[in-house]
N, CA, C and O atoms as a CHARMM CRD file, in Angstrom:
* protein
*
  352
    1    1 MET  N      4.64000  91.72100  24.14100 PROA 1      0.00000
    2    1 MET  CA     4.86900  92.26100  25.36900 PROA 1      0.00000
    3    1 MET  C      6.38400  92.06600  25.91700 PROA 1      0.00000
    4    1 MET  O      6.97200  91.00100  25.72800 PROA 1      0.00000
    5    2 MET  N      6.96300  93.11100  26.58300 PROA 2      0.00000
    6    2 MET  CA     8.21100  92.82100  27.12800 PROA 2      0.00000
    7    2 MET  C      8.48200  93.86300  28.39200 PROA 2      0.00000
    8    2 MET  O      8.01700  94.99900  28.47800 PROA 2      0.00000
    9    3 ARG  N      9.20800  93.30700  29.19600 PROA 3      0.00000
   10    3 ARG  CA     9.45600  94.35500  30.35500 PROA 3      0.00000
   11    3 ARG  C     10.20600  95.56600  29.90900 PROA 3      0.00000
   12    3 ARG  O     11.02500  95.61600  28.99100 PROA 3      0.00000
   13    4 LEU  N      9.81500  96.52000  30.67600 PROA 4      0.00000
   14    4 LEU  CA    10.57600  97.96900  30.11300 PROA 4      0.00000
   15    4 LEU  C     12.02000  97.92900  30.40400 PROA 4      0.00000
   16    4 LEU  O     12.76400  98.46100  29.58000 PROA 4      0.00000
   17    5 ASP  N     12.54500  97.35800  31.48900 PROA 5      0.00000
   18    5 ASP  CA    14.03700  97.37900  31.71800 PROA 5      0.00000
   19    5 ASP  C     14.70800  96.50300  30.69000 PROA 5      0.00000
   20    5 ASP  O     15.85300  96.75600  30.31600 PROA 5      0.00000
   21    6 LYS  N     14.04300  95.50800  30.23800 PROA 6      0.00000
   22    6 LYS  CA    14.77300  94.69100  29.31400 PROA 6      0.00000
   23    6 LYS  C     14.64500  95.31400  27.74100 PROA 6      0.00000
   24    6 LYS  O     15.48200  95.06400  26.87400 PROA 6      0.00000
   25    7 PHE  N     13.62200  96.04700  27.55400 PROA 7      0.00000
   26    7 PHE  CA    13.50100  96.76400  26.34600 PROA 7      0.00000
   27    7 PHE  C     14.68900  97.81300  26.18500 PROA 7      0.00000
   28    7 PHE  O     15.38200  97.94000  25.17600 PROA 7      0.00000
   29    8 LEU  N     14.79200  98.51700  27.33000 PROA 8      0.00000
   30    8 LEU  CA    15.79600  99.78500  27.31800 PROA 8      0.00000
   31    8 LEU  C     17.27900  99.04000  27.11000 PROA 8      0.00000
   32    8 LEU  O     18.11400  99.51500  26.33900 PROA 8      0.00000
   33    9 LYS  N     17.48600  97.97300  27.78600 PROA 9      0.00000
   34    9 LYS  CA    18.81100  97.44500  27.66300 PROA 9      0.00000
   35    9 LYS  C     19.06700  96.97300  26.08200 PROA 9      0.00000
   36    9 LYS  O     20.05900  97.29300  25.42700 PROA 9      0.00000
   37   10 ILE  N     17.92800  96.12000  25.59300 PROA 10     0.00000
   38   10 ILE  CA    18.16700  95.52700  24.17200 PROA 10     0.00000
   39   10 ILE  C     18.29600  96.45100  23.25900 PROA 10     0.00000
   40   10 ILE  O     19.11700  96.28300  22.35700 PROA 10     0.00000
   41   11 SER  N     17.41400  97.74200  23.32700 PROA 11     0.00000
   42   11 SER  CA    17.41700  98.93200  22.35600 PROA 11     0.00000
   43   11 SER  C     18.66000  99.75600  22.70800 PROA 11     0.00000
   44   11 SER  O     18.94500 100.66000  21.92300 PROA 11     0.00000
   45   12 ARG  N     19.43500  99.56800  23.77900 PROA 12     0.00000
   46   12 ARG  CA    20.65000 100.23800  24.07800 PROA 12     0.00000
   47   12 ARG  C     20.30500 101.71500  24.36400 PROA 12     0.00000
   48   12 ARG  O     21.16900 102.58900  24.29100 PROA 12     0.00000
   49   13 LEU  N     19.02100 101.97600  24.69300 PROA 13     0.00000
   50   13 LEU  CA    18.77100 103.35200  25.18600 PROA 13     0.00000
   51   13 LEU  C     19.43700 103.53700  26.52000 PROA 13     0.00000
   52   13 LEU  O     20.00000 104.58700  26.83200 PROA 13     0.00000
   53   14 ILE  N     19.35800 102.52300  27.26400 PROA 14     0.00000
   54   14 ILE  CA    20.21500 102.35900  28.63600 PROA 14     0.00000
   55   14 ILE  C     21.11900 101.12600  28.54900 PROA 14     0.00000
   56   14 ILE  O     20.61000 100.02800  28.32200 PROA 14     0.00000
   57   15 LYS  N     22.38400 101.25800  28.71300 PROA 15     0.00000
   58   15 LYS  CA    23.35100 100.17400  28.51800 PROA 15     0.00000
   59   15 LYS  C     23.13900  99.01800  29.31300 PROA 15     0.00000
   60   15 LYS  O     23.41300  97.89600  28.88800 PROA 15     0.00000
   61   16 ARG  N     22.62000  99.24400  30.55600 PROA 16     0.00000
   62   16 ARG  CA    22.68500  98.00200  31.40200 PROA 16     0.00000
   63   16 ARG  C     21.36600  97.93700  32.13700 PROA 16     0.00000
   64   16 ARG  O     20.79600  98.97300  32.47800 PROA 16     0.00000
   65   17 ARG  N     20.84500  96.68300  32.39800 PROA 17     0.00000
   66   17 ARG  CA    19.56200  96.55000  32.80700 PROA 17     0.00000
   67   17 ARG  C     19.37700  96.91900  34.21700 PROA 17     0.00000
   68   17 ARG  O     18.28600  97.36200  34.57600 PROA 17     0.00000
   69   18 THR  N     20.35000  96.77700  35.05300 PROA 18     0.00000
   70   18 THR  CA    20.32400  97.14200  36.44800 PROA 18     0.00000
   71   18 THR  C     20.21700  98.76200  36.51600 PROA 18     0.00000
   72   18 THR  O     19.55200  99.31400  37.39300 PROA 18     0.00000
   73   19 LEU  N     20.91300  99.45900  35.53700 PROA 19     0.00000
   74   19 LEU  CA    20.59200 100.96500  35.52300 PROA 19     0.00000
   75   19 LEU  C     19.26300 101.29600  34.87000 PROA 19     0.00000
   76   19 LEU  O     18.71000 102.37000  35.10700 PROA 19     0.00000
   77   20 ALA  N     18.78800 100.47400  34.12800 PROA 20     0.00000
   78   20 ALA  CA    17.30300 100.79300  33.55800 PROA 20     0.00000
   79   20 ALA  C     16.42900 100.57800  34.64400 PROA 20     0.00000
   80   20 ALA  O     15.46600 101.33600  34.75800 PROA 20     0.00000
   81   21 LYS  N     16.61400  99.61700  35.50700 PROA 21     0.00000
   82   21 LYS  CA    15.67100  99.28500  36.61500 PROA 21     0.00000
   83   21 LYS  C     15.76000 100.48900  37.53900 PROA 21     0.00000
   84   21 LYS  O     14.72300 100.96200  38.00500 PROA 21     0.00000
   85   22 GLU  N     16.93100 100.99800  37.82000 PROA 22     0.00000
   86   22 GLU  CA    17.11500 102.15200  38.74800 PROA 22     0.00000
   87   22 GLU  C     16.30700 103.42500  38.38000 PROA 22     0.00000
   88   22 GLU  O     15.53300 104.01800  39.13100 PROA 22     0.00000
   89   23 VAL  N     16.61100 103.74000  37.12000 PROA 23     0.00000
   90   23 VAL  CA    15.89100 104.87700  36.46000 PROA 23     0.00000
   91   23 VAL  C     14.39600 104.80300  36.49000 PROA 23     0.00000
   92   23 VAL  O     13.65600 105.75100  36.75100 PROA 23     0.00000
   93   24 ALA  N     14.01600 103.55500  36.19000 PROA 24     0.00000
   94   24 ALA  CA    12.53700 103.36700  36.24000 PROA 24     0.00000
   95   24 ALA  C     11.87200 103.49700  37.71300 PROA 24     0.00000
   96   24 ALA  O     10.82500 104.09700  37.95800 PROA 24     0.00000
   97   25 ASP  N     12.61800 102.87700  38.55700 PROA 25     0.00000
   98   25 ASP  CA    12.11700 102.82700  39.94400 PROA 25     0.00000
   99   25 ASP  C     12.30000 104.25500  40.57800 PROA 25     0.00000
  100   25 ASP  O     11.70500 104.54800  41.61500 PROA 25     0.00000
  101   26 GLN  N     13.06600 105.06300  39.98700 PROA 26     0.00000
  102   26 GLN  CA    13.04700 106.53900  40.46700 PROA 26     0.00000
  103   26 GLN  C     11.88700 107.32900  39.93200 PROA 26     0.00000
  104   26 GLN  O     11.69700 108.48300  40.31600 PROA 26     0.00000
  105   27 GLY  N     11.19300 106.80500  39.15400 PROA 27     0.00000
  106   27 GLY  CA    10.02600 107.52300  38.54400 PROA 27     0.00000
  107   27 GLY  C     10.42400 108.46700  37.33300 PROA 27     0.00000
  108   27 GLY  O      9.74500 109.45000  37.03400 PROA 27     0.00000
  109   28 ARG  N     11.59300 108.09100  36.64800 PROA 28     0.00000
  110   28 ARG  CA    12.07000 109.06900  35.60300 PROA 28     0.00000
  111   28 ARG  C     11.57900 108.49300  34.21900 PROA 28     0.00000
  112   28 ARG  O     11.92400 109.08900  33.19900 PROA 28     0.00000
  113   29 ILE  N     10.76400 107.32200  34.12900 PROA 29     0.00000
  114   29 ILE  CA    10.31000 106.89500  32.82400 PROA 29     0.00000
  115   29 ILE  C      8.72400 107.00900  32.77600 PROA 29     0.00000
  116   29 ILE  O      8.05500 106.57600  33.71400 PROA 29     0.00000
  117   30 LEU  N      8.19100 107.54500  31.76600 PROA 30     0.00000
  118   30 LEU  CA     6.68100 107.47400  31.58500 PROA 30     0.00000
  119   30 LEU  C      6.46800 106.56700  30.35500 PROA 30     0.00000
  120   30 LEU  O      7.18900 106.66900  29.36200 PROA 30     0.00000
  121   31 VAL  N      5.50900 105.72300  30.44200 PROA 31     0.00000
  122   31 VAL  CA     5.03800 104.95700  29.33500 PROA 31     0.00000
  123   31 VAL  C      3.61300 105.43600  28.94400 PROA 31     0.00000
  124   31 VAL  O      2.71700 105.20800  29.75600 PROA 31     0.00000
  125   32 ASN  N      3.35700 105.97400  27.97100 PROA 32     0.00000
  126   32 ASN  CA     2.18700 106.49200  27.35600 PROA 32     0.00000
  127   32 ASN  C      1.63100 107.55500  28.51300 PROA 32     0.00000
  128   32 ASN  O      0.45400 107.52100  28.87200 PROA 32     0.00000
  129   33 GLY  N      2.51000 108.41800  29.01400 PROA 33     0.00000
  130   33 GLY  CA     2.21300 109.37500  30.10600 PROA 33     0.00000
  131   33 GLY  C      1.99200 108.92000  31.41000 PROA 33     0.00000
  132   33 GLY  O      1.72000 109.75500  32.27200 PROA 33     0.00000
  133   34 ASN  N      2.06800 107.64900  31.71800 PROA 34     0.00000
  134   34 ASN  CA     1.97800 107.13800  33.07400 PROA 34     0.00000
  135   34 ASN  C      3.32900 106.72900  33.61800 PROA 34     0.00000
  136   34 ASN  O      4.13800 106.16400  32.88200 PROA 34     0.00000
  137   35 PRO  N      3.60000 106.99800  34.88800 PROA 35     0.00000
  138   35 PRO  CA     4.81700 106.49200  35.59000 PROA 35     0.00000
  139   35 PRO  C      4.95200 105.05400  35.49900 PROA 35     0.00000
  140   35 PRO  O      4.00500 104.31400  35.76400 PROA 35     0.00000
  141   36 ALA  N      6.17300 104.59000  35.10700 PROA 36     0.00000
  142   36 ALA  CA     6.33500 103.09200  34.83500 PROA 36     0.00000
  143   36 ALA  C      7.43800 102.69600  35.79900 PROA 36     0.00000
  144   36 ALA  O      8.31300 103.43400  36.25000 PROA 36     0.00000
  145   37 LYS  N      7.22300 101.23600  36.06800 PROA 37     0.00000
  146   37 LYS  CA     8.25900 100.59000  36.95700 PROA 37     0.00000
  147   37 LYS  C      9.14200  99.76300  35.91000 PROA 37     0.00000
  148   37 LYS  O      8.84200  99.63900  34.72200 PROA 37     0.00000
  149   38 ALA  N     10.13800  99.28200  36.44900 PROA 38     0.00000
  150   38 ALA  CA    11.09300  98.41400  35.57000 PROA 38     0.00000
  151   38 ALA  C     10.20700  97.03700  35.03400 PROA 38     0.00000
  152   38 ALA  O     10.44200  96.50000  33.95100 PROA 38     0.00000
  153   39 SER  N      9.29400  96.63000  35.86000 PROA 39     0.00000
  154   39 SER  CA     8.56500  95.49000  35.38100 PROA 39     0.00000
  155   39 SER  C      7.43500  95.67000  34.48500 PROA 39     0.00000
  156   39 SER  O      6.84300  94.71700  33.97700 PROA 39     0.00000
  157   40 SER  N      7.10000  97.02500  34.26600 PROA 40     0.00000
  158   40 SER  CA     5.89200  97.41200  33.24200 PROA 40     0.00000
  159   40 SER  C      6.00300  96.73600  32.00800 PROA 40     0.00000
  160   40 SER  O      7.08700  96.63800  31.43400 PROA 40     0.00000
  161   41 LYS  N      4.95500  96.26300  31.56000 PROA 41     0.00000
  162   41 LYS  CA     5.00400  95.53000  30.22700 PROA 41     0.00000
  163   41 LYS  C      4.80100  96.82200  29.28600 PROA 41     0.00000
  164   41 LYS  O      4.06300  97.76700  29.56400 PROA 41     0.00000
  165   42 ILE  N      5.66400  96.68200  28.00900 PROA 42     0.00000
  166   42 ILE  CA     5.39500  97.61200  26.98700 PROA 42     0.00000
  167   42 ILE  C      5.16300  96.82700  25.68200 PROA 42     0.00000
  168   42 ILE  O      5.61700  95.69300  25.53400 PROA 42     0.00000
  169   43 SER  N      4.47900  97.43100  24.78900 PROA 43     0.00000
  170   43 SER  CA     4.22000  96.85600  23.45000 PROA 43     0.00000
  171   43 SER  C      4.75000  97.75900  22.41900 PROA 43     0.00000
  172   43 SER  O      5.18400  98.87300  22.71200 PROA 43     0.00000
  173   44 ALA  N      4.72400  97.30400  21.21700 PROA 44     0.00000
  174   44 ALA  CA     5.05100  98.12300  19.97800 PROA 44     0.00000
  175   44 ALA  C      3.91900  99.17700  19.84400 PROA 44     0.00000
  176   44 ALA  O      2.73100  98.88300  19.98600 PROA 44     0.00000
  177   45 GLY  N      4.39500 100.49300  19.54400 PROA 45     0.00000
  178   45 GLY  CA     3.51800 101.61100  19.49400 PROA 45     0.00000
  179   45 GLY  C      3.37200 102.32600  20.67700 PROA 45     0.00000
  180   45 GLY  O      2.72500 103.37200  20.66200 PROA 45     0.00000
  181   46 ASP  N      3.94100 101.86300  21.82100 PROA 46     0.00000
  182   46 ASP  CA     4.03300 102.69300  23.01100 PROA 46     0.00000
  183   46 ASP  C      4.90700 103.73300  23.05500 PROA 46     0.00000
  184   46 ASP  O      5.98100 103.61300  22.46500 PROA 46     0.00000
  185   47 GLU  N      4.61300 104.85800  23.71800 PROA 47     0.00000
  186   47 GLU  CA     5.57600 106.01200  23.77100 PROA 47     0.00000
  187   47 GLU  C      6.17200 106.07600  25.10900 PROA 47     0.00000
  188   47 GLU  O      5.44000 106.00800  26.09700 PROA 47     0.00000
  189   48 LEU  N      7.53300 106.20900  25.22900 PROA 48     0.00000
  190   48 LEU  CA     8.18700 106.30100  26.51200 PROA 48     0.00000
  191   48 LEU  C      9.06900 107.65900  26.49500 PROA 48     0.00000
  192   48 LEU  O      9.82400 108.05000  25.60500 PROA 48     0.00000
  193   49 ALA  N      8.77800 108.22300  27.64800 PROA 49     0.00000
  194   49 ALA  CA     9.52300 109.48100  27.96900 PROA 49     0.00000
  195   49 ALA  C     10.51200 109.09900  29.04400 PROA 49     0.00000
  196   49 ALA  O     10.12500 108.59100  30.09700 PROA 49     0.00000
  197   50 ILE  N     11.90600 109.36100  28.76600 PROA 50     0.00000
  198   50 ILE  CA    12.83000 108.94700  29.66600 PROA 50     0.00000
  199   50 ILE  C     13.68600 110.20400  30.10900 PROA 50     0.00000
  200   50 ILE  O     14.07100 111.01800  29.26900 PROA 50     0.00000
  201   51 ARG  N     13.94300 110.32200  31.33000 PROA 51     0.00000
  202   51 ARG  CA    14.62800 111.54300  31.83700 PROA 51     0.00000
  203   51 ARG  C     16.00600 111.26400  32.17400 PROA 51     0.00000
  204   51 ARG  O     16.22500 110.55900  33.15900 PROA 51     0.00000
  205   52 PHE  N     17.00400 111.74300  31.45900 PROA 52     0.00000
  206   52 PHE  CA    18.29300 111.50000  31.78800 PROA 52     0.00000
  207   52 PHE  C     19.01100 112.82900  32.31300 PROA 52     0.00000
  208   52 PHE  O     19.41200 113.66800  31.50600 PROA 52     0.00000
  209   53 GLY  N     19.13600 112.96700  33.48600 PROA 53     0.00000
  210   53 GLY  CA    19.73900 114.30100  33.98500 PROA 53     0.00000
  211   53 GLY  C     18.89800 115.47700  33.66900 PROA 53     0.00000
  212   53 GLY  O     17.78400 115.69500  34.14500 PROA 53     0.00000
  213   54 GLN  N     19.65000 116.34400  32.66800 PROA 54     0.00000
  214   54 GLN  CA    18.98900 117.53500  32.08800 PROA 54     0.00000
  215   54 GLN  C     18.38800 117.41700  30.93000 PROA 54     0.00000
  216   54 GLN  O     18.08100 118.40500  30.26200 PROA 54     0.00000
  217   55 LYS  N     18.13000 116.08900  30.52800 PROA 55     0.00000
  218   55 LYS  CA    17.67500 115.75200  29.14300 PROA 55     0.00000
  219   55 LYS  C     16.37000 114.93300  29.35200 PROA 55     0.00000
  220   55 LYS  O     16.19000 114.11300  30.25200 PROA 55     0.00000
  221   56 LEU  N     15.42700 115.31000  28.31300 PROA 56     0.00000
  222   56 LEU  CA    14.09300 114.46600  28.32000 PROA 56     0.00000
  223   56 LEU  C     14.10800 113.84400  26.78500 PROA 56     0.00000
  224   56 LEU  O     14.19800 114.56700  25.79300 PROA 56     0.00000
  225   57 LEU  N     14.01600 112.51800  26.73400 PROA 57     0.00000
  226   57 LEU  CA    14.10300 111.85200  25.43300 PROA 57     0.00000
  227   57 LEU  C     12.66900 111.07900  25.37400 PROA 57     0.00000
  228   57 LEU  O     12.28200 110.26500  26.21300 PROA 57     0.00000
  229   58 THR  N     12.03900 111.45000  24.34400 PROA 58     0.00000
  230   58 THR  CA    10.65600 110.91700  24.02800 PROA 58     0.00000
  231   58 THR  C     10.88100 109.96800  22.76100 PROA 58     0.00000
  232   58 THR  O     11.29300 110.46500  21.71300 PROA 58     0.00000
  233   59 VAL  N     10.62100 108.65600  22.85300 PROA 59     0.00000
  234   59 VAL  CA    10.68400 107.65600  21.89000 PROA 59     0.00000
  235   59 VAL  C      9.38300 106.83300  21.62300 PROA 59     0.00000
  236   59 VAL  O      8.56500 106.67600  22.53000 PROA 59     0.00000
  237   60 LYS  N      9.21000 106.35200  20.48400 PROA 60     0.00000
  238   60 LYS  CA     8.15300 105.41800  20.06200 PROA 60     0.00000
  239   60 LYS  C      8.59300 104.18200  19.83800 PROA 60     0.00000
  240   60 LYS  O      9.50400 104.03300  19.02400 PROA 60     0.00000
  241   61 VAL  N      8.06300 103.11300  20.48100 PROA 61     0.00000
  242   61 VAL  CA     8.57100 101.79200  20.38700 PROA 61     0.00000
  243   61 VAL  C      8.05000 101.17300  19.10400 PROA 61     0.00000
  244   61 VAL  O      6.84000 101.00800  18.94600 PROA 61     0.00000
  245   62 ASN  N      8.99600 100.80500  18.12700 PROA 62     0.00000
  246   62 ASN  CA     8.65500 100.30700  16.93800 PROA 62     0.00000
  247   62 ASN  C      8.54100  98.82700  16.90800 PROA 62     0.00000
  248   62 ASN  O      7.64100  98.28700  16.26600 PROA 62     0.00000
  249   63 ASP  N      9.42500  98.15100  17.58300 PROA 63     0.00000
  250   63 ASP  CA     9.57000  96.54300  17.59600 PROA 63     0.00000
  251   63 ASP  C      9.99900  96.09600  18.95100 PROA 63     0.00000
  252   63 ASP  O     10.70600  96.79400  19.67700 PROA 63     0.00000
  253   64 LEU  N      9.55900  94.92600  19.27100 PROA 64     0.00000
  254   64 LEU  CA    10.15400  94.33000  20.44300 PROA 64     0.00000
  255   64 LEU  C     10.93600  92.91900  19.93500 PROA 64     0.00000
  256   64 LEU  O     10.37700  92.10100  19.20400 PROA 64     0.00000
  257   65 ARG  N     12.12600  92.78500  20.36600 PROA 65     0.00000
  258   65 ARG  CA    12.83700  91.53200  20.00400 PROA 65     0.00000
  259   65 ARG  C     13.59700  91.10700  21.27800 PROA 65     0.00000
  260   65 ARG  O     13.94500  91.83400  22.20800 PROA 65     0.00000
  261   66 GLU  N     13.77800  89.82700  21.13300 PROA 66     0.00000
  262   66 GLU  CA    14.66700  89.25300  22.41300 PROA 66     0.00000
  263   66 GLU  C     16.15900  89.62000  22.22700 PROA 66     0.00000
  264   66 GLU  O     16.87900  89.93300  23.17500 PROA 66     0.00000
  265   67 THR  N     16.53500  89.56600  21.06100 PROA 67     0.00000
  266   67 THR  CA    18.03800  89.89400  20.79800 PROA 67     0.00000
  267   67 THR  C     18.17200  90.79300  19.52600 PROA 67     0.00000
  268   67 THR  O     17.36500  90.70100  18.60100 PROA 67     0.00000
  269   68 VAL  N     19.04700  91.51900  19.51800 PROA 68     0.00000
  270   68 VAL  CA    19.25900  92.47800  18.36700 PROA 68     0.00000
  271   68 VAL  C     20.74900  92.75300  18.24400 PROA 68     0.00000
  272   68 VAL  O     21.46700  92.87800  19.23600 PROA 68     0.00000
  273   69 LYS  N     21.21000  92.84900  16.93400 PROA 69     0.00000
  274   69 LYS  CA    22.59700  93.21600  16.72700 PROA 69     0.00000
  275   69 LYS  C     22.84800  94.66000  17.26900 PROA 69     0.00000
  276   69 LYS  O     21.89700  95.43900  17.33000 PROA 69     0.00000
  277   70 LYS  N     23.98500  95.00800  17.62900 PROA 70     0.00000
  278   70 LYS  CA    24.39000  96.37300  18.14300 PROA 70     0.00000
  279   70 LYS  C     23.85800  97.40700  16.95000 PROA 70     0.00000
  280   70 LYS  O     23.09400  98.32700  17.24200 PROA 70     0.00000
  281   71 ASP  N     24.26000  97.21700  15.75400 PROA 71     0.00000
  282   71 ASP  CA    23.94800  98.26300  14.74100 PROA 71     0.00000
  283   71 ASP  C     22.40400  98.21500  14.38100 PROA 71     0.00000
  284   71 ASP  O     21.95600  99.09200  13.64200 PROA 71     0.00000
  285   72 GLU  N     21.67500  97.34300  14.81500 PROA 72     0.00000
  286   72 GLU  CA    20.22500  97.28600  14.44400 PROA 72     0.00000
  287   72 GLU  C     19.32800  97.91700  15.67600 PROA 72     0.00000
  288   72 GLU  O     18.16500  98.29300  15.53000 PROA 72     0.00000
  289   73 ALA  N     20.04700  97.96700  16.88500 PROA 73     0.00000
  290   73 ALA  CA    19.35800  98.44700  18.10100 PROA 73     0.00000
  291   73 ALA  C     18.37400  99.63100  17.80800 PROA 73     0.00000
  292   73 ALA  O     17.22400  99.68000  18.24300 PROA 73     0.00000
  293   74 SER  N     18.92800 100.51300  17.07000 PROA 74     0.00000
  294   74 SER  CA    18.29500 101.86700  16.95800 PROA 74     0.00000
  295   74 SER  C     16.92500 101.62000  16.09700 PROA 74     0.00000
  296   74 SER  O     15.99300 102.41500  16.20900 PROA 74     0.00000
  297   75 MET  N     16.85100 100.56900  15.29600 PROA 75     0.00000
  298   75 MET  CA    15.65800 100.33100  14.46800 PROA 75     0.00000
  299   75 MET  C     14.50800  99.94700  15.39200 PROA 75     0.00000
  300   75 MET  O     13.39700 100.08900  14.88100 PROA 75     0.00000
  301   76 LEU  N     14.53700  99.49700  16.62400 PROA 76     0.00000
  302   76 LEU  CA    13.53100  99.35800  17.74300 PROA 76     0.00000
  303   76 LEU  C     12.63800 100.44900  18.21800 PROA 76     0.00000
  304   76 LEU  O     11.53400 100.34500  18.75100 PROA 76     0.00000
  305   77 TYR  N     13.36900 101.58900  17.90500 PROA 77     0.00000
  306   77 TYR  CA    12.58200 102.73200  18.39900 PROA 77     0.00000
  307   77 TYR  C     12.74500 104.00600  17.38500 PROA 77     0.00000
  308   77 TYR  O     13.64400 103.98100  16.54500 PROA 77     0.00000
  309   78 THR  N     11.89900 105.06200  17.48000 PROA 78     0.00000
  310   78 THR  CA    12.07400 106.30000  16.79900 PROA 78     0.00000
  311   78 THR  C     12.07400 107.37200  17.79500 PROA 78     0.00000
  312   78 THR  O     11.20300 107.43800  18.66200 PROA 78     0.00000
  313   79 ILE  N     13.03800 108.22000  17.69000 PROA 79     0.00000
  314   79 ILE  CA    13.13700 109.41200  18.67500 PROA 79     0.00000
  315   79 ILE  C     12.07400 110.35000  18.15700 PROA 79     0.00000
  316   79 ILE  O     12.16300 110.85000  17.03500 PROA 79     0.00000
  317   80 ILE  N     10.97000 110.61200  19.05600 PROA 80     0.00000
  318   80 ILE  CA    10.07300 111.67900  18.62200 PROA 80     0.00000
  319   80 ILE  C     10.57800 113.15000  18.98900 PROA 80     0.00000
  320   80 ILE  O     10.43700 114.08300  18.19800 PROA 80     0.00000
  321   81 LYS  N     11.14200 113.28600  20.17100 PROA 81     0.00000
  322   81 LYS  CA    11.81100 114.65000  20.43700 PROA 81     0.00000
  323   81 LYS  C     12.77700 114.44400  21.55100 PROA 81     0.00000
  324   81 LYS  O     12.70900 113.46200  22.29100 PROA 81     0.00000
  325   82 GLU  N     13.64700 115.34700  21.66200 PROA 82     0.00000
  326   82 GLU  CA    14.83700 115.40200  22.59500 PROA 82     0.00000
  327   82 GLU  C     14.89800 116.71200  23.10900 PROA 82     0.00000
  328   82 GLU  O     15.20700 117.57700  22.29000 PROA 82     0.00000
  329   83 GLU  N     14.65200 117.11100  24.40400 PROA 83     0.00000
  330   83 GLU  CA    14.64800 118.37500  24.87400 PROA 83     0.00000
  331   83 GLU  C     15.48700 118.48400  26.06300 PROA 83     0.00000
  332   83 GLU  O     15.74100 117.47500  26.72000 PROA 83     0.00000
  333   84 SER  N     15.95400 119.67800  26.40400 PROA 84     0.00000
  334   84 SER  CA    16.78100 119.94600  27.66800 PROA 84     0.00000
  335   84 SER  C     15.59100 120.46300  28.70100 PROA 84     0.00000
  336   84 SER  O     14.59800 121.09600  28.34400 PROA 84     0.00000
  337   85 ILE  N     15.88100 120.08800  29.96000 PROA 85     0.00000
  338   85 ILE  CA    15.06500 120.36300  31.01900 PROA 85     0.00000
  339   85 ILE  C     15.68200 121.49500  31.80800 PROA 85     0.00000
  340   85 ILE  O     16.81800 121.39800  32.27200 PROA 85     0.00000
  341   86 GLN  N     15.01300 122.44600  31.94000 PROA 86     0.00000
  342   86 GLN  CA    15.48800 123.59000  32.82800 PROA 86     0.00000
  343   86 GLN  C     15.30400 123.39700  34.31300 PROA 86     0.00000
  344   86 GLN  O     14.21300 123.11900  34.81200 PROA 86     0.00000
  345   87 GLN  N     16.35100 123.54700  34.95300 PROA 87     0.00000
  346   87 GLN  CA    16.26300 123.56400  36.46100 PROA 87     0.00000
  347   87 GLN  C     15.90700 124.89900  36.97200 PROA 87     0.00000
  348   87 GLN  O     16.43700 125.89600  36.48000 PROA 87     0.00000
  349   88 ASN  N     15.01400 124.98900  37.96000 PROA 88     0.00000
  350   88 ASN  CA    14.67700 126.26300  38.55900 PROA 88     0.00000
  351   88 ASN  C     15.36300 126.52900  39.99500 PROA 88     0.00000
  352   88 ASN  O     15.14800 127.58100  40.59700 PROA 88     0.00000
């Protein structure tokens, strides 16, 4: 188990933990289809949907680690889909 904001920082999906907290607190992250807060606990196997502006990124959590080298960060997750969000 790991905090959502910490995982986003370590996996480098979001570069800074403060930014990860902001994005989560704005309701732009879903964990297994449910809105998540920065303090939400995530586990390996969970599915995260993260909204970055006009883009929706869905990833599966493969592994949780306290520290990881920069070039190994992408091994912590698998991108399921990446899609553009159309604004009406």
